[in-house]
Amino acid sequence: MRLLFSALIASLLPATAGAQNNQTTGQNEIKALLERVRAPMYTASGATVPGKTATYSFSGTGCTARLEVSYPSHQIGTISHAARTEATDFRWGTVRSTRLSNSDQYVVVSGPGLPERGRFLYAGAMATALKAAIDRVVRACGGGTSQPVLVSPPAPPAPPSQPAIRIETIPGKGYAAIVGTFPVTQLASVSDRISVLAKQRCGRLSARMGRYKYFTSTDAQGRAALTQYRSSFSCYDPATDPYERAPADWRPSAQDQADLTAFAQRYMGLLDRSDYVAGMPMMEPMLEVEKDEWLSVPNMLKQHAGGQGRWTLQTLGWANNPEGASHPGRYAFVKVTGSYPRIAAYCGTLVIYRQRPGSYLITQQNLSVIPESWISSGRTTRAEALKTCDK
């Protein structure tokens, strides 16, 4: 029995040593290939950030490794981003697949603990060599390297009453989903269908929803409809996403709440004064808000209010990396309720993105102004007007 046991140990030693050699050699190759390149950085529209690149720092032993990506300070539009370092831990034995992406310049590693679409590693012309080195370590550690078959989910079938959605390419910016007139009750299903179509169009990249706009109308029976609905989206590489995810356990401080309130009050004051010069820069650039659009709310108040009014703000809550947001980060939701002499309802919400301490941007503005004259003329009912503010 002792001899058999010794023989078994001896037979295992070469394989174990070989695996360890593969791990060490592979880790060294990964380090050399990653640290020799500078990874491009991208804006939300998919364009590169001029003159800015990210650098890799890699360390690994055995079947674990840590990758640190250092991003320099940079500016995208009017948004300034501070320098930051992002770390990813790899457990090579749990990797499920590796693949090449983006004209074979990136290696995408997928597995537990990594981003949903995998971790993108830029290696440029050396991506094939990087994948081979990663694959050797993964196999030596018992992980998987086969690429799963990716099947894009089919677009949800549209019921007969659902409107058609047309996807247009916007050169240099991405895409736009165009929808005809449809009842406001179908907004959720239309948004879901657009999200699926955006994911299909982006393929192996991720889809980022951007600006959307529409006009509302109400018939004699008080039924609301949306017209000229347009929702923009772009495809981006998660490996070089300039937006930093908020820690899941982040909570706003008292100073954060005070800063948010001051920002929202200032913005609403600018709306009251129709000051688009100061107000429009307080919105996220990706919204591409035009002057006439921004002035629509104050112009409605000027035309129908018949005098000065007042509004109140209520913070409904904060969320970290909320699903459906245009990008990850820290967000606050603020309810607006207004009272004006000849306005039946002035209400809605502001979704506010916290860029960094003391710095905020409006990322969504959903404000409704319903004049009393619309009720007296039969364009809508008071019940429908009040229902707008209950949503």
mmCIF file of C-alpha atoms in Angstrom:
data_model
loop_
_atom_site.group_PDB
_atom_site.id
_atom_site.type_symbol
_atom_site.label_atom_id
_atom_site.label_comp_id
_atom_site.label_asym_id
_atom_site.label_seq_id
_atom_site.Cartn_x
_atom_site.Cartn_y
_atom_site.Cartn_z
ATOM 1 C CA MET A 1 0.000 0.000 0.000
ATOM 2 C CA ARG A 2 2.825 2.326 0.814
ATOM 3 C CA LEU A 3 4.493 1.643 -2.513
ATOM 4 C CA LEU A 4 1.299 2.258 -4.416
ATOM 5 C CA PHE A 5 0.767 5.530 -2.556
ATOM 6 C CA SER A 6 4.321 6.630 -3.326
ATOM 7 C CA ALA A 7 3.848 5.699 -6.965
ATOM 8 C CA LEU A 8 0.683 7.742 -7.171
ATOM 9 C CA ILE A 9 2.440 10.764 -5.704
ATOM 10 C CA ALA A 10 5.296 10.377 -8.127
ATOM 11 C CA SER A 11 2.912 10.144 -11.062
ATOM 12 C CA LEU A 12 1.186 13.343 -9.995
ATOM 13 C CA LEU A 13 4.290 15.422 -9.432
ATOM 14 C CA PRO A 14 5.163 16.139 -13.086
ATOM 15 C CA ALA A 15 1.601 17.279 -13.847
ATOM 16 C CA THR A 16 1.463 19.496 -10.768
ATOM 17 C CA ALA A 17 4.820 21.023 -11.556
ATOM 18 C CA GLY A 18 3.703 21.532 -15.159
ATOM 19 C CA ALA A 19 0.548 23.320 -14.034
ATOM 20 C CA GLN A 20 2.525 25.553 -11.708
ATOM 21 C CA ASN A 21 4.958 26.370 -14.493
ATOM 22 C CA ASN A 22 2.067 27.261 -16.799
ATOM 23 C CA GLN A 23 0.587 29.484 -14.104
ATOM 24 C CA THR A 24 3.850 31.321 -13.477
ATOM 25 C CA THR A 25 4.783 31.645 -17.140
ATOM 26 C CA GLY A 26 1.285 32.723 -18.097
ATOM 27 C CA GLN A 27 1.059 35.321 -15.317
ATOM 28 C CA ASN A 28 4.400 36.804 -16.391
ATOM 29 C CA GLU A 29 3.298 36.944 -20.027
ATOM 30 C CA ILE A 30 0.005 38.600 -19.097
ATOM 31 C CA LYS A 31 1.871 41.218 -17.083
ATOM 32 C CA ALA A 32 4.320 41.941 -19.907
ATOM 33 C CA LEU A 33 1.579 42.223 -22.552
ATOM 34 C CA LEU A 34 -0.805 44.356 -20.515
ATOM 35 C CA GLU A 35 1.733 46.781 -19.088
ATOM 36 C CA ARG A 36 3.267 47.597 -22.473
ATOM 37 C CA VAL A 37 0.101 49.206 -23.871
ATOM 38 C CA ARG A 38 -1.969 52.286 -23.234
ATOM 39 C CA ALA A 39 -5.682 51.596 -23.524
ATOM 40 C CA PRO A 40 -7.853 54.100 -25.386
ATOM 41 C CA MET A 41 -10.616 55.897 -23.481
ATOM 42 C CA TYR A 42 -14.075 56.533 -24.904
ATOM 43 C CA THR A 43 -16.944 58.973 -24.479
ATOM 44 C CA ALA A 44 -20.540 57.773 -24.096
ATOM 45 C CA SER A 45 -21.062 58.216 -27.868
ATOM 46 C CA GLY A 46 -18.215 55.805 -28.620
ATOM 47 C CA ALA A 47 -15.646 58.421 -29.726
ATOM 48 C CA THR A 48 -12.153 58.300 -28.223
ATOM 49 C CA VAL A 49 -11.092 60.901 -25.671
ATOM 50 C CA PRO A 50 -8.377 62.907 -27.487
ATOM 51 C CA GLY A 51 -4.907 62.644 -25.992
ATOM 52 C CA LYS A 52 -5.990 60.445 -23.056
ATOM 53 C CA THR A 53 -5.222 56.788 -22.412
ATOM 54 C CA ALA A 54 -5.464 54.389 -19.479
ATOM 55 C CA THR A 55 -2.548 52.299 -18.169
ATOM 56 C CA TYR A 56 -2.517 48.808 -16.660
ATOM 57 C CA SER A 57 -0.713 47.465 -13.600
ATOM 58 C CA PHE A 58 -0.865 43.681 -13.204
ATOM 59 C CA SER A 59 0.198 41.341 -10.406
ATOM 60 C CA GLY A 60 -0.565 37.647 -10.075
ATOM 61 C CA THR A 61 0.590 34.459 -8.409
ATOM 62 C CA GLY A 62 -0.821 30.972 -8.683
ATOM 63 C CA CYS A 63 -4.458 31.126 -9.745
ATOM 64 C CA THR A 64 -5.268 34.673 -8.646
ATOM 65 C CA ALA A 65 -4.383 38.070 -10.038
ATOM 66 C CA ARG A 66 -5.214 41.747 -9.643
ATOM 67 C CA LEU A 67 -5.457 44.257 -12.463
ATOM 68 C CA GLU A 68 -5.372 47.992 -11.716
ATOM 69 C CA VAL A 69 -6.385 50.419 -14.465
ATOM 70 C CA SER A 70 -5.285 54.033 -13.969
ATOM 71 C CA TYR A 71 -7.337 56.706 -15.723
ATOM 72 C CA PRO A 72 -5.902 60.240 -15.986
ATOM 73 C CA SER A 73 -7.959 63.326 -15.252
ATOM 74 C CA HIS A 74 -9.907 64.289 -18.355
ATOM 75 C CA GLN A 75 -12.858 66.292 -19.590
ATOM 76 C CA ILE A 76 -15.773 65.114 -21.740
ATOM 77 C CA GLY A 77 -17.833 68.048 -22.917
ATOM 78 C CA THR A 78 -18.431 70.191 -19.858
ATOM 79 C CA ILE A 79 -17.890 67.317 -17.410
ATOM 80 C CA SER A 80 -14.521 67.082 -15.661
ATOM 81 C CA HIS A 81 -13.399 63.658 -14.404
ATOM 82 C CA ALA A 82 -10.741 63.342 -11.723
ATOM 83 C CA ALA A 83 -7.915 60.819 -12.053
ATOM 84 C CA ARG A 84 -8.864 57.437 -10.612
ATOM 85 C CA THR A 85 -7.705 53.825 -10.347
ATOM 86 C CA GLU A 86 -10.024 50.858 -10.797
ATOM 87 C CA ALA A 87 -9.114 47.358 -9.577
ATOM 88 C CA THR A 88 -10.372 43.964 -10.780
ATOM 89 C CA ASP A 89 -9.559 40.656 -9.082
ATOM 90 C CA PHE A 90 -9.318 37.511 -11.235
ATOM 91 C CA ARG A 91 -9.745 33.949 -9.985
ATOM 92 C CA TRP A 92 -8.538 32.034 -13.011
ATOM 93 C CA GLY A 93 -10.097 28.757 -11.882
ATOM 94 C CA THR A 94 -13.611 30.238 -12.070
ATOM 95 C CA VAL A 95 -13.276 31.775 -15.550
ATOM 96 C CA ARG A 96 -15.960 30.479 -17.904
ATOM 97 C CA SER A 97 -14.822 31.846 -21.254
ATOM 98 C CA THR A 98 -12.383 34.120 -23.061
ATOM 99 C CA ARG A 99 -12.769 35.710 -26.479
ATOM 100 C CA LEU A 100 -11.374 38.409 -28.754
ATOM 101 C CA SER A 101 -13.420 41.531 -29.424
ATOM 102 C CA ASN A 102 -13.355 44.919 -31.186
ATOM 103 C CA SER A 103 -11.371 43.992 -34.295
ATOM 104 C CA ASP A 104 -9.389 41.524 -32.162
ATOM 105 C CA GLN A 105 -7.806 44.286 -30.070
ATOM 106 C CA TYR A 106 -9.393 43.278 -26.758
ATOM 107 C CA VAL A 107 -9.563 40.059 -24.778
ATOM 108 C CA VAL A 108 -12.859 39.607 -22.914
ATOM 109 C CA VAL A 109 -12.696 37.421 -19.797
ATOM 110 C CA SER A 110 -16.043 36.228 -18.403
ATOM 111 C CA GLY A 111 -16.806 34.548 -15.105
ATOM 112 C CA PRO A 112 -18.133 35.062 -11.552
ATOM 113 C CA GLY A 113 -17.048 38.314 -9.935
ATOM 114 C CA LEU A 114 -16.441 40.001 -13.292
ATOM 115 C CA PRO A 115 -18.740 42.472 -15.105
ATOM 116 C CA GLU A 116 -21.880 41.018 -16.649
ATOM 117 C CA ARG A 117 -20.498 41.266 -20.192
ATOM 118 C CA GLY A 118 -16.995 40.252 -19.132
ATOM 119 C CA ARG A 119 -13.813 42.212 -18.359
ATOM 120 C CA PHE A 120 -12.342 43.850 -21.446
ATOM 121 C CA LEU A 121 -8.519 43.901 -21.561
ATOM 122 C CA TYR A 122 -6.904 46.029 -24.255
ATOM 123 C CA ALA A 123 -3.785 44.636 -25.924
ATOM 124 C CA GLY A 124 -4.041 46.074 -29.427
ATOM 125 C CA ALA A 125 -2.096 44.043 -32.015
ATOM 126 C CA MET A 126 -0.955 41.666 -29.258
ATOM 127 C CA ALA A 127 -4.481 40.637 -28.215
ATOM 128 C CA THR A 128 -4.126 37.142 -29.708
ATOM 129 C CA ALA A 129 -0.937 36.564 -27.689
ATOM 130 C CA LEU A 130 -2.619 37.915 -24.557
ATOM 131 C CA LYS A 131 -5.558 35.545 -24.994
ATOM 132 C CA ALA A 132 -3.169 32.591 -25.414
ATOM 133 C CA ALA A 133 -1.350 33.509 -22.175
ATOM 134 C CA ILE A 134 -4.620 33.944 -20.281
ATOM 135 C CA ASP A 135 -5.947 30.661 -21.648
ATOM 136 C CA ARG A 136 -2.863 28.784 -20.422
ATOM 137 C CA VAL A 137 -3.328 30.130 -16.879
ATOM 138 C CA VAL A 138 -7.070 29.470 -16.916
ATOM 139 C CA ARG A 139 -6.639 25.864 -18.081
ATOM 140 C CA ALA A 140 -3.846 25.243 -15.572
ATOM 141 C CA CYS A 141 -6.154 26.452 -12.811
ATOM 142 C CA GLY A 142 -9.146 24.403 -13.971
ATOM 143 C CA GLY A 143 -11.198 27.184 -15.525
ATOM 144 C CA GLY A 144 -12.878 27.317 -18.932
ATOM 145 C CA THR A 145 -11.823 29.143 -22.087
ATOM 146 C CA SER A 146 -14.500 28.115 -24.579
ATOM 147 C CA GLN A 147 -16.652 30.968 -25.798
ATOM 148 C CA PRO A 148 -20.352 30.371 -25.171
ATOM 149 C CA VAL A 149 -22.689 30.826 -28.087
ATOM 150 C CA LEU A 150 -24.144 34.297 -27.757
ATOM 151 C CA VAL A 151 -27.677 34.559 -29.013
ATOM 152 C CA SER A 152 -29.233 37.999 -29.028
ATOM 153 C CA PRO A 153 -32.620 37.916 -27.330
ATOM 154 C CA PRO A 154 -35.407 38.381 -29.831
ATOM 155 C CA ALA A 155 -37.306 41.624 -29.733
ATOM 156 C CA PRO A 156 -40.515 41.147 -27.764
ATOM 157 C CA PRO A 157 -43.404 40.644 -30.137
ATOM 158 C CA ALA A 158 -45.495 43.768 -30.477
ATOM 159 C CA PRO A 159 -49.208 43.290 -29.820
ATOM 160 C CA PRO A 160 -51.422 44.542 -32.635
ATOM 161 C CA SER A 161 -51.994 47.820 -30.815
ATOM 162 C CA GLN A 162 -48.262 48.499 -30.247
ATOM 163 C CA PRO A 163 -46.507 51.088 -32.446
ATOM 164 C CA ALA A 164 -43.643 50.268 -34.793
ATOM 165 C CA ILE A 165 -40.080 51.212 -33.746
ATOM 166 C CA ARG A 166 -37.570 52.365 -36.367
ATOM 167 C CA ILE A 167 -33.815 52.462 -35.635
ATOM 168 C CA GLU A 168 -31.803 55.197 -37.383
ATOM 169 C CA THR A 169 -28.004 55.531 -37.448
ATOM 170 C CA ILE A 170 -26.716 58.937 -36.289
ATOM 171 C CA PRO A 171 -23.175 59.372 -37.709
ATOM 172 C CA GLY A 172 -20.623 60.005 -34.970
ATOM 173 C CA LYS A 173 -23.166 59.694 -32.157
ATOM 174 C CA GLY A 174 -24.854 56.308 -32.266
ATOM 175 C CA TYR A 175 -28.478 55.507 -32.953
ATOM 176 C CA ALA A 176 -32.001 56.816 -32.444
ATOM 177 C CA ALA A 177 -35.189 54.817 -31.932
ATOM 178 C CA ILE A 178 -38.138 56.570 -33.602
ATOM 179 C CA VAL A 179 -41.691 55.748 -32.566
ATOM 180 C CA GLY A 180 -45.020 57.005 -33.879
ATOM 181 C CA THR A 181 -47.987 58.132 -31.775
ATOM 182 C CA PHE A 182 -49.052 55.756 -28.988
ATOM 183 C CA PRO A 183 -51.057 55.899 -25.738
ATOM 184 C CA VAL A 184 -49.101 56.951 -22.668
ATOM 185 C CA THR A 185 -50.141 53.645 -21.048
ATOM 186 C CA GLN A 186 -47.813 51.848 -23.501
ATOM 187 C CA LEU A 187 -44.715 53.849 -22.526
ATOM 188 C CA ALA A 188 -43.245 51.086 -20.353
ATOM 189 C CA SER A 189 -43.607 48.408 -23.044
ATOM 190 C CA VAL A 190 -42.198 50.725 -25.738
ATOM 191 C CA SER A 191 -39.177 51.511 -23.526
ATOM 192 C CA ASP A 192 -38.584 47.793 -22.912
ATOM 193 C CA ARG A 193 -38.702 47.039 -26.641
ATOM 194 C CA ILE A 194 -36.237 49.858 -27.377
ATOM 195 C CA SER A 195 -33.823 48.500 -24.735
ATOM 196 C CA VAL A 196 -33.877 45.051 -26.346
ATOM 197 C CA LEU A 197 -33.337 46.510 -29.833
ATOM 198 C CA ALA A 198 -30.430 48.630 -28.519
ATOM 199 C CA LYS A 199 -28.720 45.566 -27.011
ATOM 200 C CA GLN A 200 -29.160 43.689 -30.274
ATOM 201 C CA ARG A 201 -27.696 46.563 -32.301
ATOM 202 C CA CYS A 202 -24.650 46.914 -29.993
ATOM 203 C CA GLY A 203 -23.869 43.196 -30.033
ATOM 204 C CA ARG A 204 -20.803 42.464 -27.885
ATOM 205 C CA LEU A 205 -20.571 46.058 -26.684
ATOM 206 C CA SER A 206 -22.898 47.577 -24.117
ATOM 207 C CA ALA A 207 -25.776 49.906 -24.930
ATOM 208 C CA ARG A 208 -26.046 53.296 -23.239
ATOM 209 C CA MET A 209 -29.370 55.103 -23.433
ATOM 210 C CA GLY A 210 -29.113 58.848 -23.929
ATOM 211 C CA ARG A 211 -31.469 61.691 -24.745
ATOM 212 C CA TYR A 212 -35.136 61.000 -25.296
ATOM 213 C CA LYS A 213 -37.963 63.346 -26.060
ATOM 214 C CA TYR A 214 -41.624 63.327 -27.006
ATOM 215 C CA PHE A 215 -44.688 65.535 -27.149
ATOM 216 C CA THR A 216 -47.929 64.867 -25.303
ATOM 217 C CA SER A 217 -51.507 65.339 -26.393
ATOM 218 C CA THR A 218 -54.853 64.697 -24.731
ATOM 219 C CA ASP A 219 -58.103 63.938 -26.525
ATOM 220 C CA ALA A 220 -61.618 65.057 -25.534
ATOM 221 C CA GLN A 221 -62.008 61.974 -23.335
ATOM 222 C CA GLY A 222 -58.888 62.890 -21.371
ATOM 223 C CA ARG A 223 -56.755 60.105 -22.834
ATOM 224 C CA ALA A 224 -53.087 61.060 -23.028
ATOM 225 C CA ALA A 225 -50.867 60.065 -25.944
ATOM 226 C CA LEU A 226 -47.192 60.512 -26.818
ATOM 227 C CA THR A 227 -46.117 61.703 -30.253
ATOM 228 C CA GLN A 228 -42.774 62.091 -32.051
ATOM 229 C CA TYR A 229 -41.044 59.869 -29.500
ATOM 230 C CA ARG A 230 -37.292 59.696 -30.072
ATOM 231 C CA SER A 231 -34.804 57.855 -27.859
ATOM 232 C CA SER A 232 -31.051 57.984 -28.516
ATOM 233 C CA PHE A 233 -28.549 55.305 -27.575
ATOM 234 C CA SER A 234 -24.890 54.512 -28.212
ATOM 235 C CA CYS A 235 -22.602 51.506 -27.912
ATOM 236 C CA TYR A 236 -19.586 51.614 -25.609
ATOM 237 C CA ASP A 237 -16.782 49.402 -24.382
ATOM 238 C CA PRO A 238 -17.187 48.543 -20.672
ATOM 239 C CA ALA A 239 -13.404 48.216 -20.349
ATOM 240 C CA THR A 240 -12.869 51.923 -20.957
ATOM 241 C CA ASP A 241 -16.113 53.362 -19.643
ATOM 242 C CA PRO A 242 -15.366 56.842 -18.221
ATOM 243 C CA TYR A 243 -18.239 56.610 -15.730
ATOM 244 C CA GLU A 244 -17.316 55.170 -12.345
ATOM 245 C CA ARG A 245 -19.700 52.787 -10.609
ATOM 246 C CA ALA A 246 -20.814 53.837 -7.147
ATOM 247 C CA PRO A 247 -20.079 51.392 -4.307
ATOM 248 C CA ALA A 248 -23.221 49.413 -3.524
ATOM 249 C CA ASP A 249 -23.137 50.552 0.120
ATOM 250 C CA TRP A 250 -22.611 54.284 -0.604
ATOM 251 C CA ARG A 251 -25.009 56.579 1.252
ATOM 252 C CA PRO A 252 -25.354 60.374 0.963
ATOM 253 C CA SER A 253 -24.039 62.485 3.810
ATOM 254 C CA ALA A 254 -25.810 65.498 5.284
ATOM 255 C CA GLN A 255 -23.551 67.673 3.124
ATOM 256 C CA ASP A 256 -24.539 65.714 0.004
ATOM 257 C CA GLN A 257 -28.208 66.331 0.786
ATOM 258 C CA ALA A 258 -27.602 70.036 1.401
ATOM 259 C CA ASP A 259 -25.658 70.364 -1.857
ATOM 260 C CA LEU A 260 -28.386 68.524 -3.763
ATOM 261 C CA THR A 261 -31.111 70.775 -2.367
ATOM 262 C CA ALA A 262 -29.150 73.927 -3.198
ATOM 263 C CA PHE A 263 -28.525 72.658 -6.745
ATOM 264 C CA ALA A 264 -32.199 71.777 -7.336
ATOM 265 C CA GLN A 265 -33.407 75.103 -5.901
ATOM 266 C CA ARG A 266 -30.990 77.042 -8.113
ATOM 267 C CA TYR A 267 -32.098 75.104 -11.179
ATOM 268 C CA MET A 268 -35.807 75.649 -10.514
ATOM 269 C CA GLY A 269 -35.132 79.335 -9.951
ATOM 270 C CA LEU A 270 -33.476 79.542 -13.380
ATOM 271 C CA LEU A 271 -36.521 77.835 -14.923
ATOM 272 C CA ASP A 272 -38.764 80.453 -13.307
ATOM 273 C CA ARG A 273 -36.635 83.232 -14.816
ATOM 274 C CA SER A 274 -36.303 81.515 -18.230
ATOM 275 C CA ASP A 275 -32.527 81.802 -17.820
ATOM 276 C CA TYR A 276 -31.459 79.178 -20.352
ATOM 277 C CA VAL A 277 -27.889 80.549 -20.511
ATOM 278 C CA ALA A 278 -27.253 79.429 -16.931
ATOM 279 C CA GLY A 279 -29.812 76.617 -16.813
ATOM 280 C CA MET A 280 -28.901 74.502 -19.826
ATOM 281 C CA PRO A 281 -25.280 73.836 -18.683
ATOM 282 C CA MET A 282 -26.755 72.296 -15.517
ATOM 283 C CA MET A 283 -28.027 69.372 -17.627
ATOM 284 C CA GLU A 284 -25.975 66.383 -18.772
ATOM 285 C CA PRO A 285 -24.381 67.079 -22.179
ATOM 286 C CA MET A 286 -25.513 63.705 -23.536
ATOM 287 C CA LEU A 287 -29.118 64.960 -23.316
ATOM 288 C CA GLU A 288 -28.323 67.430 -26.116
ATOM 289 C CA VAL A 289 -31.074 69.738 -24.884
ATOM 290 C CA GLU A 290 -31.959 72.533 -27.285
ATOM 291 C CA LYS A 291 -32.931 76.056 -26.265
ATOM 292 C CA ASP A 292 -36.566 75.778 -27.371
ATOM 293 C CA GLU A 293 -36.964 72.513 -25.480
ATOM 294 C CA TRP A 294 -35.495 73.896 -22.278
ATOM 295 C CA LEU A 295 -37.727 76.967 -22.495
ATOM 296 C CA SER A 296 -40.920 74.964 -23.025
ATOM 297 C CA VAL A 297 -41.761 74.788 -19.299
ATOM 298 C CA PRO A 298 -41.081 78.467 -18.451
ATOM 299 C CA ASN A 299 -42.864 79.544 -21.647
ATOM 300 C CA MET A 300 -45.961 77.563 -20.651
ATOM 301 C CA LEU A 301 -45.910 79.241 -17.246
ATOM 302 C CA LYS A 302 -45.512 82.689 -18.795
ATOM 303 C CA GLN A 303 -48.377 82.086 -21.175
ATOM 304 C CA HIS A 304 -50.876 80.541 -18.783
ATOM 305 C CA ALA A 305 -49.919 81.176 -15.137
ATOM 306 C CA GLY A 306 -51.350 84.696 -14.860
ATOM 307 C CA GLY A 307 -48.998 85.659 -12.036
ATOM 308 C CA GLN A 308 -46.217 84.603 -9.725
ATOM 309 C CA GLY A 309 -46.304 81.176 -8.156
ATOM 310 C CA ARG A 310 -44.183 78.989 -5.947
ATOM 311 C CA TRP A 311 -42.859 75.459 -5.926
ATOM 312 C CA THR A 312 -41.659 72.997 -3.319
ATOM 313 C CA LEU A 313 -39.031 70.262 -3.594
ATOM 314 C CA GLN A 314 -38.969 66.880 -1.919
ATOM 315 C CA THR A 315 -36.102 64.397 -2.150
ATOM 316 C CA LEU A 316 -37.717 61.031 -2.835
ATOM 317 C CA GLY A 317 -34.491 59.085 -2.405
ATOM 318 C CA TRP A 318 -31.053 58.173 -3.747
ATOM 319 C CA ALA A 319 -29.911 55.195 -5.805
ATOM 320 C CA ASN A 320 -26.530 53.695 -6.696
ATOM 321 C CA ASN A 321 -26.102 52.549 -10.301
ATOM 322 C CA PRO A 322 -29.866 52.286 -10.906
ATOM 323 C CA GLU A 323 -30.955 49.968 -13.690
ATOM 324 C CA GLY A 324 -32.147 51.943 -16.695
ATOM 325 C CA ALA A 325 -29.914 54.949 -16.002
ATOM 326 C CA SER A 326 -27.769 56.217 -18.863
ATOM 327 C CA HIS A 327 -24.611 55.354 -16.945
ATOM 328 C CA PRO A 328 -23.549 54.123 -13.497
ATOM 329 C CA GLY A 329 -23.118 56.471 -10.562
ATOM 330 C CA ARG A 330 -24.975 58.129 -7.695
ATOM 331 C CA TYR A 331 -28.435 59.522 -8.427
ATOM 332 C CA ALA A 332 -31.067 61.479 -6.504
ATOM 333 C CA PHE A 333 -34.768 61.752 -7.279
ATOM 334 C CA VAL A 334 -36.455 65.059 -6.485
ATOM 335 C CA LYS A 335 -40.216 65.669 -6.661
ATOM 336 C CA VAL A 336 -41.409 69.103 -7.802
ATOM 337 C CA THR A 337 -44.834 70.461 -6.846
ATOM 338 C CA GLY A 338 -45.857 73.954 -7.979
ATOM 339 C CA SER A 339 -48.759 76.295 -7.289
ATOM 340 C CA TYR A 340 -49.632 79.080 -9.766
ATOM 341 C CA PRO A 341 -52.834 81.187 -10.100
ATOM 342 C CA ARG A 342 -54.147 79.722 -13.378
ATOM 343 C CA ILE A 343 -52.329 76.398 -13.459
ATOM 344 C CA ALA A 344 -54.311 73.261 -12.612
ATOM 345 C CA ALA A 345 -51.167 71.148 -12.198
ATOM 346 C CA TYR A 346 -47.458 71.890 -12.197
ATOM 347 C CA CYS A 347 -45.512 68.861 -11.030
ATOM 348 C CA GLY A 348 -43.008 66.184 -11.884
ATOM 349 C CA THR A 349 -39.558 64.897 -11.012
ATOM 350 C CA LEU A 350 -35.910 65.744 -11.534
ATOM 351 C CA VAL A 351 -33.357 62.934 -11.691
ATOM 352 C CA ILE A 352 -30.017 64.383 -10.622
ATOM 353 C CA TYR A 353 -26.604 62.800 -11.154
ATOM 354 C CA ARG A 354 -23.885 63.396 -8.553
ATOM 355 C CA GLN A 355 -20.599 63.709 -10.482
ATOM 356 C CA ARG A 356 -18.519 64.157 -7.350
ATOM 357 C CA PRO A 357 -18.965 65.909 -3.977
ATOM 358 C CA GLY A 358 -20.709 69.255 -4.537
ATOM 359 C CA SER A 359 -21.114 68.772 -8.312
ATOM 360 C CA TYR A 360 -24.442 67.739 -9.862
ATOM 361 C CA LEU A 361 -26.182 67.549 -13.244
ATOM 362 C CA ILE A 362 -29.819 67.136 -14.289
ATOM 363 C CA THR A 363 -30.008 63.815 -16.120
ATOM 364 C CA GLN A 364 -33.798 63.673 -16.488
ATOM 365 C CA GLN A 365 -36.473 66.350 -16.255
ATOM 366 C CA ASN A 366 -40.103 65.294 -16.296
ATOM 367 C CA LEU A 367 -42.221 68.360 -15.515
ATOM 368 C CA SER A 368 -45.869 68.785 -16.516
ATOM 369 C CA VAL A 369 -47.721 72.096 -16.821
ATOM 370 C CA ILE A 370 -51.493 71.824 -17.260
ATOM 371 C CA PRO A 371 -53.345 75.195 -17.470
ATOM 372 C CA GLU A 372 -56.831 75.708 -16.057
ATOM 373 C CA SER A 373 -57.867 76.799 -19.570
ATOM 374 C CA TRP A 374 -57.302 73.250 -20.825
ATOM 375 C CA ILE A 375 -59.933 72.039 -18.364
ATOM 376 C CA SER A 376 -62.487 74.744 -19.178
ATOM 377 C CA SER A 377 -62.034 74.111 -22.914
ATOM 378 C CA GLY A 378 -62.505 70.374 -22.500
ATOM 379 C CA ARG A 379 -58.984 69.514 -23.623
ATOM 380 C CA THR A 380 -58.569 67.485 -20.450
ATOM 381 C CA THR A 381 -60.335 66.926 -17.156
ATOM 382 C CA ARG A 382 -59.405 68.048 -13.681
ATOM 383 C CA ALA A 383 -59.242 64.436 -12.581
ATOM 384 C CA GLU A 384 -56.668 63.668 -15.307
ATOM 385 C CA ALA A 385 -54.709 66.821 -14.415
ATOM 386 C CA LEU A 386 -54.524 65.850 -10.750
ATOM 387 C CA LYS A 387 -53.684 62.266 -11.679
ATOM 388 C CA THR A 388 -50.567 63.573 -13.451
ATOM 389 C CA CYS A 389 -49.191 64.705 -10.101
ATOM 390 C CA ASP A 390 -50.013 61.456 -8.378
ATOM 391 C CA LYS A 391 -47.729 59.421 -10.649
#
